[in-house]
Amino acid sequence: RMPLEALSSLAHELIDAVVDARCQGDLAALSALSRLLEVYEERLGGFLANLKRAMCTSYYPERSLLEPRAADWRGRGRLPFDATCSPRYIEELMAFAMVADDASSDLLETRLTLLRLQEERGEPGEGYESAAEELGSDEEEGQATKAGDAASSAEGAETTEVEDEAAPTTADEGAVDEAVWSVLHHLLGFRHVFAPRDSTWVLYGALQLEGDLRSHPAIHASGTPLEPLVTSL
């Protein structure tokens, strides 16, 4: 059994790898990592559970990947990751409840503590930065040689420039971010895929409805009745 510090260190390395892949638009790497974690979930569930436990209250993912978690609406500070959810979860929940109004969306994002990816596709973690510095020094040593090579191959480069511009170097950002969410779901344990059985938790855990649902204040949040949402769930 790995100690907590070792698990945290491993999780940090995986988070750095995700940051690096997102920055590079490397969909293949993210998909492979997601699949690997799925296999771990199937065959080494205890290991992955311990990994999630080590990262449950960590702020490390918010260094260069996630926006800081919003404070709990009940005033209990930031929640652990297993009490948060991804944008996909909100979308699937609203589709299941057949509601699409802004009031429902705002309420669910607040009560379910929605996670968000940082808009800036940040650089990798400190480990990657130190490696980049080492690579940079190596590159400086070879500048003279590269300059000569560039001059001699300039003519050939011009003939292939159009082909290089036409070939995409990165995957679609939306597909990359979806793959990022899939990986983080396995590492951090937030809710990512909505299932109808989650309705009880949404109503009584997140919304904390009690007694007569139709008279609960949450139904009238933001001045717009949320009765369709509550009724559907």
Tab-separated table of C-alpha atoms in Angstrom, residues 15-24 60 63-64 121-130 132:
chain	number	residue	atom	x	y	z
A	15	ILE	CA	-1.920	16.375	-13.400
A	16	ASP	CA	1.229	17.923	-14.894
A	17	ALA	CA	1.011	15.469	-17.781
A	18	VAL	CA	-2.610	16.506	-18.385
A	19	VAL	CA	-1.632	20.191	-18.343
A	20	ASP	CA	1.149	19.479	-20.837
A	21	ALA	CA	-1.131	17.488	-23.166
A	22	ARG	CA	-3.839	20.185	-23.037
A	23	CYS	CA	-1.312	22.895	-23.792
A	24	GLN	CA	-0.020	20.898	-26.780
A	60	TYR	CA	-2.752	21.341	-6.903
A	63	ARG	CA	-2.435	25.802	-10.118
A	64	SER	CA	-2.582	25.638	-13.906
A	121	ARG	CA	-3.967	26.774	-21.547
A	122	GLY	CA	-1.216	27.098	-18.979
A	123	GLU	CA	2.281	25.742	-19.041
A	124	PRO	CA	3.086	22.447	-17.299
A	125	GLY	CA	4.047	22.229	-13.638
A	126	GLU	CA	7.382	23.026	-12.048
A	127	GLY	CA	8.875	19.684	-13.045
A	128	TYR	CA	8.151	20.419	-16.669
A	129	GLU	CA	9.461	23.963	-16.327
A	130	SER	CA	12.828	22.778	-15.017
A	132	ALA	CA	12.229	23.067	-20.322
